[in-house]
Amino acid sequence: VQLQASGGGLVQPGGSLRLSCAASGRTFRNYGVGWFRLSPGKEREFVAALSRSGGYTSYADSVKGRFTISTDAGKSTVYLQMNSLKPEDTAVYSCAASDRIIWSSRSTATQYLYWGQGTQVTVSS
């Protein structure tokens, strides 16, 4: 499964961006999807996850209330809506998926089998 993340860019503090993650040639039906981010000097950080059923979401405390993970009706694309962005949100954001994700381990990167390339998000004035 090949994943493609897009939508990154440069935005001022307080601004918004919407990231998209698409799977080549298939949908995310029955796949759990997660977003992770990596910034210089830091370890990869869990951001948000959507369960295989699509009925559950989960967020890191640092983004809760500001970011929203969602999918379209056909589950062909998973989105990460990012509002009230802060400079500390600057990172390369990657999406990941697995049809074997255990929800209790949703924030663990090794639980995800497939990864897309990252998209850069820079929050700066």
Tab-separated table of N, CA, C and O in Angstrom:
chain	number	residue	atom	x	y	z
A	1	VAL	N	0.857	-1.178	0.000
A	1	VAL	CA	0.000	0.000	0.000
A	1	VAL	C	0.895	1.229	0.000
A	1	VAL	O	1.719	1.399	0.890
A	2	GLN	N	0.731	2.058	-1.008
A	2	GLN	CA	1.525	3.285	-1.094
A	2	GLN	C	0.673	4.456	-0.644
A	2	GLN	O	-0.446	4.636	-1.111
A	3	LEU	N	1.221	5.233	0.261
A	3	LEU	CA	0.511	6.379	0.807
A	3	LEU	C	1.148	7.665	0.308
A	3	LEU	O	2.363	7.749	0.137
A	4	GLN	N	0.318	8.655	0.105
A	4	GLN	CA	0.779	9.948	-0.377
A	4	GLN	C	0.200	11.027	0.519
A	4	GLN	O	-1.014	11.199	0.586
A	5	ALA	N	1.089	11.734	1.200
A	5	ALA	CA	0.668	12.851	2.044
A	5	ALA	C	0.910	14.158	1.314
A	5	ALA	O	1.898	14.305	0.590
A	6	SER	N	0.006	15.092	1.500
A	6	SER	CA	0.144	16.395	0.845
A	6	SER	C	-0.540	17.464	1.681
A	6	SER	O	-1.248	17.155	2.640
A	7	GLY	N	-0.312	18.713	1.298
A	7	GLY	CA	-1.006	19.818	1.942
A	7	GLY	C	-0.163	20.664	2.857
A	7	GLY	O	-0.646	21.646	3.419
A	8	GLY	N	1.103	20.302	3.029
A	8	GLY	CA	1.958	21.097	3.897
A	8	GLY	C	2.291	22.434	3.280
A	8	GLY	O	1.965	22.719	2.124
A	9	GLY	N	2.931	23.283	4.072
A	9	GLY	CA	3.326	24.591	3.585
A	9	GLY	C	3.762	25.489	4.713
A	9	GLY	O	3.961	25.043	5.846
A	10	LEU	N	3.889	26.759	4.374
A	10	LEU	CA	4.285	27.783	5.343
A	10	LEU	C	3.038	28.549	5.775
A	10	LEU	O	2.265	29.009	4.920
A	11	VAL	N	2.854	28.685	7.054
A	11	VAL	CA	1.682	29.379	7.578
A	11	VAL	C	2.091	30.192	8.799
A	11	VAL	O	3.032	29.821	9.519
A	12	GLN	N	1.402	31.296	9.012
A	12	GLN	CA	1.693	32.130	10.173
A	12	GLN	C	1.084	31.530	11.431
A	12	GLN	O	0.094	30.782	11.361
A	13	PRO	N	1.652	31.843	12.586
A	13	PRO	CA	1.051	31.370	13.843
A	13	PRO	C	-0.421	31.775	13.927
A	13	PRO	O	-0.784	32.896	13.563
A	14	GLY	N	-1.234	30.829	14.374
A	14	GLY	CA	-2.673	31.059	14.431
A	14	GLY	C	-3.411	30.637	13.182
A	14	GLY	O	-4.650	30.592	13.175
A	15	GLY	N	-2.664	30.315	12.147
A	15	GLY	CA	-3.268	29.930	10.881
A	15	GLY	C	-3.680	28.465	10.851
A	15	GLY	O	-3.557	27.742	11.844
A	16	SER	N	-4.161	28.048	9.683
A	16	SER	CA	-4.668	26.682	9.506
A	16	SER	C	-4.093	26.042	8.248
A	16	SER	O	-3.748	26.742	7.286
A	17	LEU	N	-4.009	24.738	8.293
A	17	LEU	CA	-3.650	23.932	7.130
A	17	LEU	C	-4.460	22.646	7.194
A	17	LEU	O	-4.809	22.181	8.283
A	18	ARG	N	-4.701	22.066	6.035
A	18	ARG	CA	-5.325	20.748	5.993
A	18	ARG	C	-4.422	19.801	5.221
A	18	ARG	O	-4.158	20.017	4.033
A	19	LEU	N	-3.971	18.762	5.890
A	19	LEU	CA	-3.160	17.737	5.257
A	19	LEU	C	-4.062	16.621	4.755
A	19	LEU	O	-5.103	16.331	5.349
A	20	SER	N	-3.642	15.994	3.655
A	20	SER	CA	-4.379	14.885	3.084
A	20	SER	C	-3.472	13.673	2.957
A	20	SER	O	-2.273	13.806	2.711
A	21	CYS	N	-4.058	12.510	3.118
A	21	CYS	CA	-3.335	11.249	2.952
A	21	CYS	C	-4.196	10.343	2.088
A	21	CYS	O	-5.333	10.028	2.455
A	22	ALA	N	-3.661	9.947	0.946
A	22	ALA	CA	-4.377	9.080	0.035
A	22	ALA	C	-3.598	7.787	-0.173
A	22	ALA	O	-2.369	7.780	-0.136
A	23	ALA	N	-4.316	6.700	-0.371
A	23	ALA	CA	-3.699	5.401	-0.642
A	23	ALA	C	-3.802	5.117	-2.129
A	23	ALA	O	-4.888	5.232	-2.707
A	24	SER	N	-2.694	4.772	-2.728
A	24	SER	CA	-2.666	4.543	-4.172
A	24	SER	C	-3.487	3.323	-4.546
A	24	SER	O	-3.218	2.214	-4.096
A	25	GLY	N	-4.515	3.540	-5.361
A	25	GLY	CA	-5.271	2.431	-5.912
A	25	GLY	C	-6.211	1.725	-4.964
A	25	GLY	O	-6.744	0.663	-5.296
A	26	ARG	N	-6.414	2.277	-3.776
A	26	ARG	CA	-7.323	1.613	-2.842
A	26	ARG	C	-7.881	2.635	-1.872
A	26	ARG	O	-7.492	3.796	-1.883
A	27	THR	N	-8.768	2.171	-0.990
A	27	THR	CA	-9.305	3.037	0.055
A	27	THR	C	-8.723	2.607	1.399
A	27	THR	O	-7.999	1.621	1.496
A	28	PHE	N	-9.072	3.369	2.419
A	28	PHE	CA	-8.627	3.054	3.779
A	28	PHE	C	-9.661	2.208	4.525
A	28	PHE	O	-9.567	2.076	5.751
A	29	ARG	N	-10.612	1.654	3.800
A	29	ARG	CA	-11.616	0.821	4.457
A	29	ARG	C	-10.913	-0.327	5.172
A	29	ARG	O	-10.097	-1.033	4.591
A	30	ASN	N	-11.233	-0.465	6.466
A	30	ASN	CA	-10.641	-1.505	7.322
A	30	ASN	C	-9.171	-1.239	7.687
A	30	ASN	O	-8.486	-2.154	8.152
A	31	TYR	N	-8.714	-0.012	7.444
A	31	TYR	CA	-7.372	0.370	7.848
A	31	TYR	C	-7.437	1.441	8.930
A	31	TYR	O	-8.210	2.384	8.819
A	32	GLY	N	-6.627	1.276	9.954
A	32	GLY	CA	-6.420	2.361	10.874
A	32	GLY	C	-5.360	3.286	10.309
A	32	GLY	O	-4.416	2.830	9.660
A	33	VAL	N	-5.529	4.579	10.501
A	33	VAL	CA	-4.606	5.563	9.938
A	33	VAL	C	-4.106	6.488	11.037
A	33	VAL	O	-4.881	6.940	11.878
A	34	GLY	N	-2.831	6.753	11.003
A	34	GLY	CA	-2.251	7.662	11.981
A	34	GLY	C	-1.444	8.752	11.309
A	34	GLY	O	-0.971	8.586	10.176
A	35	TRP	N	-1.334	9.863	11.998
A	35	TRP	CA	-0.440	10.947	11.579
A	35	TRP	C	0.656	11.072	12.640
A	35	TRP	O	0.369	11.071	13.841
A	36	PHE	N	1.863	11.198	12.173
A	36	PHE	CA	3.019	11.392	13.044
A	36	PHE	C	3.806	12.587	12.513
A	36	PHE	O	3.679	12.967	11.358
A	37	ARG	N	4.630	13.166	13.382
A	37	ARG	CA	5.462	14.269	12.928
A	37	ARG	C	6.868	14.145	13.478
A	37	ARG	O	7.088	13.553	14.540
A	38	LEU	N	7.799	14.733	12.732
A	38	LEU	CA	9.208	14.669	13.090
A	38	LEU	C	9.813	16.037	12.870
A	38	LEU	O	9.701	16.611	11.790
A	39	SER	N	10.421	16.551	13.915
A	39	SER	CA	11.113	17.832	13.809
A	39	SER	C	12.559	17.658	14.245
A	39	SER	O	12.869	16.720	14.989
A	40	PRO	N	13.441	18.531	13.784
A	40	PRO	CA	14.876	18.375	14.075
A	40	PRO	C	15.152	18.304	15.565
A	40	PRO	O	14.620	19.089	16.354
A	41	GLY	N	15.963	17.333	15.928
A	41	GLY	CA	16.364	17.196	17.315
A	41	GLY	C	15.354	16.511	18.205
A	41	GLY	O	15.587	16.377	19.415
A	42	LYS	N	14.234	16.090	17.618
A	42	LYS	CA	13.199	15.430	18.407
A	42	LYS	C	12.898	14.048	17.849
A	42	LYS	O	13.151	13.766	16.673
A	43	GLU	N	12.322	13.219	18.683
A	43	GLU	CA	11.880	11.905	18.223
A	43	GLU	C	10.539	12.040	17.500
A	43	GLU	O	9.798	13.011	17.706
A	44	ARG	N	10.243	11.052	16.661
A	44	ARG	CA	8.968	11.056	15.971
A	44	ARG	C	7.832	11.046	16.993
A	44	ARG	O	7.875	10.292	17.962
A	45	GLU	N	6.853	11.874	16.741
A	45	GLU	CA	5.784	12.092	17.711
A	45	GLU	C	4.435	11.731	17.108
A	45	GLU	O	4.114	12.123	15.976
A	46	PHE	N	3.645	10.998	17.862
A	46	PHE	CA	2.277	10.699	17.465
A	46	PHE	C	1.463	11.984	17.488
A	46	PHE	O	1.583	12.793	18.408
A	47	VAL	N	0.605	12.141	16.467
A	47	VAL	CA	-0.240	13.326	16.388
A	47	VAL	C	-1.708	12.955	16.533
A	47	VAL	O	-2.422	13.500	17.388
A	48	ALA	N	-2.179	12.029	15.686
A	48	ALA	CA	-3.602	11.682	15.696
A	48	ALA	C	-3.794	10.334	15.028
A	48	ALA	O	-2.950	9.892	14.248
A	49	ALA	N	-4.913	9.687	15.335
A	49	ALA	CA	-5.222	8.400	14.730
A	49	ALA	C	-6.722	8.260	14.509
A	49	ALA	O	-7.527	8.821	15.259
A	50	LEU	N	-7.047	7.493	13.485
A	50	LEU	CA	-8.432	7.168	13.144
A	50	LEU	C	-8.538	5.652	13.129
A	50	LEU	O	-7.720	4.980	12.501
A	51	SER	N	-9.553	5.106	13.803
A	51	SER	CA	-9.656	3.658	13.930
A	51	SER	C	-10.048	3.002	12.608
A	51	SER	O	-10.510	3.657	11.674
A	52	ARG	N	-9.911	1.701	12.545
A	52	ARG	CA	-10.258	0.964	11.332
A	52	ARG	C	-11.724	1.141	10.962
A	52	ARG	O	-12.063	1.222	9.776
A	53	SER	N	-12.564	1.222	11.943
A	53	SER	CA	-13.994	1.402	11.676
A	53	SER	C	-14.329	2.837	11.300
A	53	SER	O	-15.396	3.105	10.742
A	54	GLY	N	-13.404	3.738	11.623
A	54	GLY	CA	-13.679	5.149	11.397
A	54	GLY	C	-14.482	5.790	12.511
A	54	GLY	O	-14.768	6.983	12.477
A	55	GLY	N	-14.804	5.000	13.505
A	55	GLY	CA	-15.664	5.517	14.550
A	55	GLY	C	-14.945	6.114	15.741
A	55	GLY	O	-15.565	6.736	16.602
A	56	TYR	N	-13.635	5.931	15.789
A	56	TYR	CA	-12.872	6.433	16.926
A	56	TYR	C	-11.704	7.276	16.442
A	56	TYR	O	-11.075	6.969	15.434
A	57	THR	N	-11.419	8.322	17.197
A	57	THR	CA	-10.267	9.165	16.931
A	57	THR	C	-9.458	9.334	18.203
A	57	THR	O	-9.971	9.151	19.309
A	58	SER	N	-8.208	9.700	18.033
A	58	SER	CA	-7.333	9.894	19.178
A	58	SER	C	-6.324	10.969	18.824
A	58	SER	O	-5.894	11.062	17.669
A	59	TYR	N	-5.944	11.769	19.839
A	59	TYR	CA	-5.029	12.885	19.603
A	59	TYR	C	-3.975	12.971	20.691
A	59	TYR	O	-4.230	12.626	21.844
A	60	ALA	N	-2.819	13.446	20.291
A	60	ALA	CA	-1.806	13.785	21.285
A	60	ALA	C	-2.300	14.985	22.083
A	60	ALA	O	-3.020	15.846	21.563
A	61	ASP	N	-1.909	15.044	23.335
A	61	ASP	CA	-2.343	16.157	24.193
A	61	ASP	C	-1.932	17.510	23.613
A	61	ASP	O	-2.644	18.499	23.764
A	62	SER	N	-0.809	17.527	22.924
A	62	SER	CA	-0.276	18.790	22.404
A	62	SER	C	-1.120	19.372	21.267
A	62	SER	O	-0.993	20.552	20.949
A	63	VAL	N	-1.974	18.554	20.646
A	63	VAL	CA	-2.771	19.046	19.519
A	63	VAL	C	-4.264	18.955	19.787
A	63	VAL	O	-5.070	19.419	18.964
A	64	LYS	N	-4.642	18.371	20.901
A	64	LYS	CA	-6.052	18.165	21.205
A	64	LYS	C	-6.786	19.502	21.240
A	64	LYS	O	-6.324	20.473	21.840
A	65	GLY	N	-7.926	19.536	20.561
A	65	GLY	CA	-8.701	20.766	20.492
A	65	GLY	C	-8.310	21.666	19.335
A	65	GLY	O	-9.030	22.626	19.028
A	66	ARG	N	-7.197	21.397	18.714
A	66	ARG	CA	-6.738	22.219	17.585
A	66	ARG	C	-6.726	21.429	16.271
A	66	ARG	O	-6.955	21.984	15.204
A	67	PHE	N	-6.421	20.148	16.349
A	67	PHE	CA	-6.325	19.296	15.166
A	67	PHE	C	-7.516	18.347	15.124
A	67	PHE	O	-8.011	17.893	16.172
A	68	THR	N	-7.936	18.005	13.903
A	68	THR	CA	-9.024	17.054	13.720
A	68	THR	C	-8.671	16.086	12.599
A	68	THR	O	-8.326	16.514	11.489
A	69	ILE	N	-8.764	14.792	12.887
A	69	ILE	CA	-8.551	13.776	11.874
A	69	ILE	C	-9.918	13.304	11.384
A	69	ILE	O	-10.844	13.120	12.176
A	70	SER	N	-10.028	13.128	10.077
A	70	SER	CA	-11.314	12.732	9.519
A	70	SER	C	-11.082	12.024	8.187
A	70	SER	O	-9.959	11.957	7.686
A	71	THR	N	-12.175	11.508	7.634
A	71	THR	CA	-12.101	10.859	6.342
A	71	THR	C	-13.346	11.201	5.546
A	71	THR	O	-14.337	11.655	6.104
A	72	ASP	N	-13.299	10.976	4.249
A	72	ASP	CA	-14.477	11.219	3.429
A	72	ASP	C	-15.382	9.987	3.474
A	72	ASP	O	-15.033	8.966	4.074
A	73	ALA	N	-16.530	10.088	2.828
A	73	ALA	CA	-17.533	9.030	2.923
A	73	ALA	C	-17.010	7.702	2.383
A	73	ALA	O	-17.326	6.639	2.912
A	74	GLY	N	-16.216	7.748	1.362
A	74	GLY	CA	-15.689	6.527	0.771
A	74	GLY	C	-14.385	6.062	1.385
A	74	GLY	O	-13.838	5.037	0.974
A	75	LYS	N	-13.928	6.814	2.386
A	75	LYS	CA	-12.672	6.527	3.074
A	75	LYS	C	-11.512	6.406	2.083
A	75	LYS	O	-10.622	5.567	2.232
A	76	SER	N	-11.542	7.260	1.070
A	76	SER	CA	-10.452	7.239	0.104
A	76	SER	C	-9.306	8.155	0.513
A	76	SER	O	-8.169	7.970	0.071
A	77	THR	N	-9.621	9.130	1.358
A	77	THR	CA	-8.614	10.084	1.815
A	77	THR	C	-8.823	10.346	3.295
A	77	THR	O	-9.960	10.435	3.755
A	78	VAL	N	-7.734	10.442	4.017
A	78	VAL	CA	-7.791	10.813	5.431
A	78	VAL	C	-7.180	12.199	5.563
A	78	VAL	O	-6.117	12.476	4.982
A	79	TYR	N	-7.849	13.048	6.314
A	79	TYR	CA	-7.423	14.439	6.460
A	79	TYR	C	-6.947	14.725	7.873
A	79	TYR	O	-7.390	14.084	8.826
A	80	LEU	N	-6.086	15.706	7.965
A	80	LEU	CA	-5.701	16.252	9.265
A	80	LEU	C	-5.883	17.756	9.173
A	80	LEU	O	-5.086	18.446	8.541
A	81	GLN	N	-6.972	18.239	9.752
A	81	GLN	CA	-7.232	19.669	9.803
A	81	GLN	C	-6.499	20.253	10.985
A	81	GLN	O	-6.712	19.824	12.123
A	82	MET	N	-5.645	21.212	10.725
A	82	MET	CA	-4.814	21.802	11.772
A	82	MET	C	-5.155	23.279	11.909
A	82	MET	O	-4.944	24.052	10.962
A	83	ASN	N	-5.693	23.637	13.038
A	83	ASN	CA	-6.062	25.025	13.323
A	83	ASN	C	-5.216	25.582	14.460
A	83	ASN	O	-4.580	24.822	15.197
A	84	SER	N	-5.229	26.880	14.584
A	84	SER	CA	-4.487	27.560	15.664
A	84	SER	C	-3.049	27.063	15.735
A	84	SER	O	-2.543	26.729	16.818
A	85	LEU	N	-2.419	27.029	14.600
A	85	LEU	CA	-1.072	26.472	14.528
A	85	LEU	C	-0.077	27.314	15.310
A	85	LEU	O	-0.180	28.556	15.369
A	86	LYS	N	0.890	26.627	15.890
A	86	LYS	CA	1.923	27.253	16.701
A	86	LYS	C	3.294	26.951	16.090
A	86	LYS	O	3.448	25.934	15.394
A	87	PRO	N	4.279	27.756	16.372
A	87	PRO	CA	5.618	27.470	15.847
A	87	PRO	C	6.118	26.072	16.225
A	87	PRO	O	6.822	25.428	15.433
A	88	GLU	N	5.731	25.591	17.381
A	88	GLU	CA	6.172	24.256	17.804
A	88	GLU	C	5.494	23.136	17.034
A	88	GLU	O	5.839	21.964	17.202
A	89	ASP	N	4.525	23.465	16.190
A	89	ASP	CA	3.930	22.461	15.312
A	89	ASP	C	4.769	22.244	14.050
A	89	ASP	O	4.462	21.349	13.258
A	90	THR	N	5.786	23.050	13.867
A	90	THR	CA	6.651	22.909	12.703
A	90	THR	C	7.316	21.540	12.699
A	90	THR	O	7.957	21.149	13.677
A	91	ALA	N	7.140	20.808	11.611
A	91	ALA	CA	7.666	19.447	11.507
A	91	ALA	C	7.353	18.882	10.128
A	91	ALA	O	6.590	19.481	9.363
A	92	VAL	N	7.928	17.725	9.859
A	92	VAL	CA	7.520	16.934	8.707
A	92	VAL	C	6.439	15.979	9.184
A	92	VAL	O	6.666	15.191	10.110
A	93	TYR	N	5.282	16.069	8.551
A	93	TYR	CA	4.145	15.247	8.939
A	93	TYR	C	4.008	14.075	7.977
A	93	TYR	O	4.007	14.261	6.749
A	94	SER	N	3.853	12.879	8.539
A	94	SER	CA	3.706	11.670	7.733
A	94	SER	C	2.444	10.926	8.144
A	94	SER	O	2.084	10.916	9.324
A	95	CYS	N	1.804	10.292	7.161
A	95	CYS	CA	0.663	9.439	7.478
A	95	CYS	C	1.094	7.981	7.399
A	95	CYS	O	2.044	7.639	6.676
A	96	ALA	N	0.410	7.146	8.149
A	96	ALA	CA	0.728	5.731	8.207
A	96	ALA	C	-0.565	4.942	8.340
A	96	ALA	O	-1.563	5.474	8.841
A	97	ALA	N	-0.549	3.703	7.904
A	97	ALA	CA	-1.763	2.890	7.936
A	97	ALA	C	-1.437	1.443	8.237
A	97	ALA	O	-0.332	0.967	7.995
A	98	SER	N	-2.446	0.762	8.770
A	98	SER	CA	-2.318	-0.670	9.012
A	98	SER	C	-3.701	-1.279	9.110
A	98	SER	O	-4.611	-0.664	9.676
A	99	ASP	N	-3.853	-2.488	8.584
A	99	ASP	CA	-5.113	-3.214	8.739
A	99	ASP	C	-5.061	-4.118	9.961
A	99	ASP	O	-5.982	-4.894	10.190
A	100	ARG	N	-3.990	-3.991	10.743
A	100	ARG	CA	-3.833	-4.839	11.925
A	100	ARG	C	-3.638	-4.023	13.188
A	100	ARG	O	-3.230	-4.556	14.203
A	101	ILE	N	-3.921	-2.727	13.081
A	101	ILE	CA	-3.655	-1.850	14.221
A	101	ILE	C	-4.500	-2.263	15.416
A	101	ILE	O	-5.699	-2.552	15.299
A	102	ILE	N	-3.881	-2.316	16.552
A	102	ILE	CA	-4.568	-2.544	17.819
A	102	ILE	C	-4.791	-1.170	18.432
A	102	ILE	O	-3.828	-0.426	18.656
A	103	TRP	N	-6.041	-0.820	18.702
A	103	TRP	CA	-6.368	0.539	19.079
A	103	TRP	C	-5.594	1.011	20.311
A	103	TRP	O	-5.207	2.171	20.401
A	104	SER	N	-5.365	0.119	21.240
A	104	SER	CA	-4.637	0.515	22.447
A	104	SER	C	-3.198	0.910	22.129
A	104	SER	O	-2.535	1.551	22.949
A	105	SER	N	-2.697	0.549	20.967
A	105	SER	CA	-1.328	0.874	20.563
A	105	SER	C	-1.298	1.884	19.418
A	105	SER	O	-0.294	1.986	18.709
A	106	ARG	N	-2.354	2.636	19.271
A	106	ARG	CA	-2.493	3.540	18.142
A	106	ARG	C	-1.409	4.606	18.057
A	106	ARG	O	-1.142	5.124	16.994
A	107	SER	N	-0.794	4.944	19.177
A	107	SER	CA	0.229	5.994	19.164
A	107	SER	C	1.633	5.445	18.954
A	107	SER	O	2.597	6.219	18.970
A	108	THR	N	1.745	4.159	18.736
A	108	THR	CA	3.042	3.516	18.558
A	108	THR	C	3.333	3.367	17.073
A	108	THR	O	2.619	2.667	16.362
A	109	ALA	N	4.403	3.998	16.624
A	109	ALA	CA	4.706	4.031	15.190
A	109	ALA	C	4.925	2.633	14.612
A	109	ALA	O	4.553	2.365	13.462
A	110	THR	N	5.500	1.740	15.400
A	110	THR	CA	5.812	0.406	14.888
A	110	THR	C	4.562	-0.424	14.613
A	110	THR	O	4.647	-1.486	14.000
A	111	GLN	N	3.401	0.042	15.083
A	111	GLN	CA	2.159	-0.673	14.816
A	111	GLN	C	1.665	-0.479	13.381
A	111	GLN	O	0.800	-1.215	12.928
A	112	TYR	N	2.208	0.497	12.703
A	112	TYR	CA	1.749	0.818	11.364
A	112	TYR	C	2.659	0.176	10.311
A	112	TYR	O	3.877	0.258	10.393
A	113	LEU	N	2.021	-0.464	9.345
A	113	LEU	CA	2.761	-1.223	8.345
A	113	LEU	C	3.184	-0.388	7.144
A	113	LEU	O	4.202	-0.669	6.516
A	114	TYR	N	2.373	0.609	6.816
A	114	TYR	CA	2.610	1.363	5.593
A	114	TYR	C	2.770	2.840	5.937
A	114	TYR	O	2.025	3.386	6.744
A	115	TRP	N	3.733	3.463	5.272
A	115	TRP	CA	4.050	4.870	5.533
A	115	TRP	C	4.147	5.638	4.230
A	115	TRP	O	4.648	5.120	3.228
A	116	GLY	N	3.699	6.875	4.283
A	116	GLY	CA	3.881	7.766	3.155
A	116	GLY	C	5.080	8.662	3.389
A	116	GLY	O	5.617	8.720	4.498
A	117	GLN	N	5.481	9.352	2.350
A	117	GLN	CA	6.555	10.328	2.529
A	117	GLN	C	5.981	11.511	3.296
A	117	GLN	O	4.783	11.696	3.361
A	118	GLY	N	6.810	12.287	3.897
A	118	GLY	CA	6.317	13.379	4.719
A	118	GLY	C	6.012	14.631	3.923
A	118	GLY	O	6.447	14.803	2.783
A	119	THR	N	5.258	15.496	4.543
A	119	THR	CA	4.991	16.813	3.985
A	119	THR	C	5.380	17.845	5.045
A	119	THR	O	5.022	17.717	6.210
A	120	GLN	N	6.119	18.851	4.618
A	120	GLN	CA	6.666	19.835	5.561
A	120	GLN	C	5.608	20.859	5.946
A	120	GLN	O	4.956	21.451	5.087
A	121	VAL	N	5.486	21.067	7.245
A	121	VAL	CA	4.642	22.133	7.780
A	121	VAL	C	5.546	23.081	8.553
A	121	VAL	O	6.264	22.661	9.471
A	122	THR	N	5.534	24.335	8.171
A	122	THR	CA	6.339	25.350	8.836
A	122	THR	C	5.429	26.457	9.333
A	122	THR	O	4.684	27.049	8.547
A	123	VAL	N	5.481	26.700	10.631
A	123	VAL	CA	4.667	27.743	11.242
A	123	VAL	C	5.610	28.847	11.704
A	123	VAL	O	6.385	28.675	12.638
A	124	SER	N	5.534	29.962	11.022
A	124	SER	CA	6.472	31.050	11.302
A	124	SER	C	5.899	32.362	10.800
A	124	SER	O	5.185	32.406	9.803
A	125	SER	N	6.248	33.432	11.505
A	125	SER	CA	5.830	34.748	11.067
A	125	SER	C	6.923	35.392	10.220
A	125	SER	O	6.758	36.510	9.729
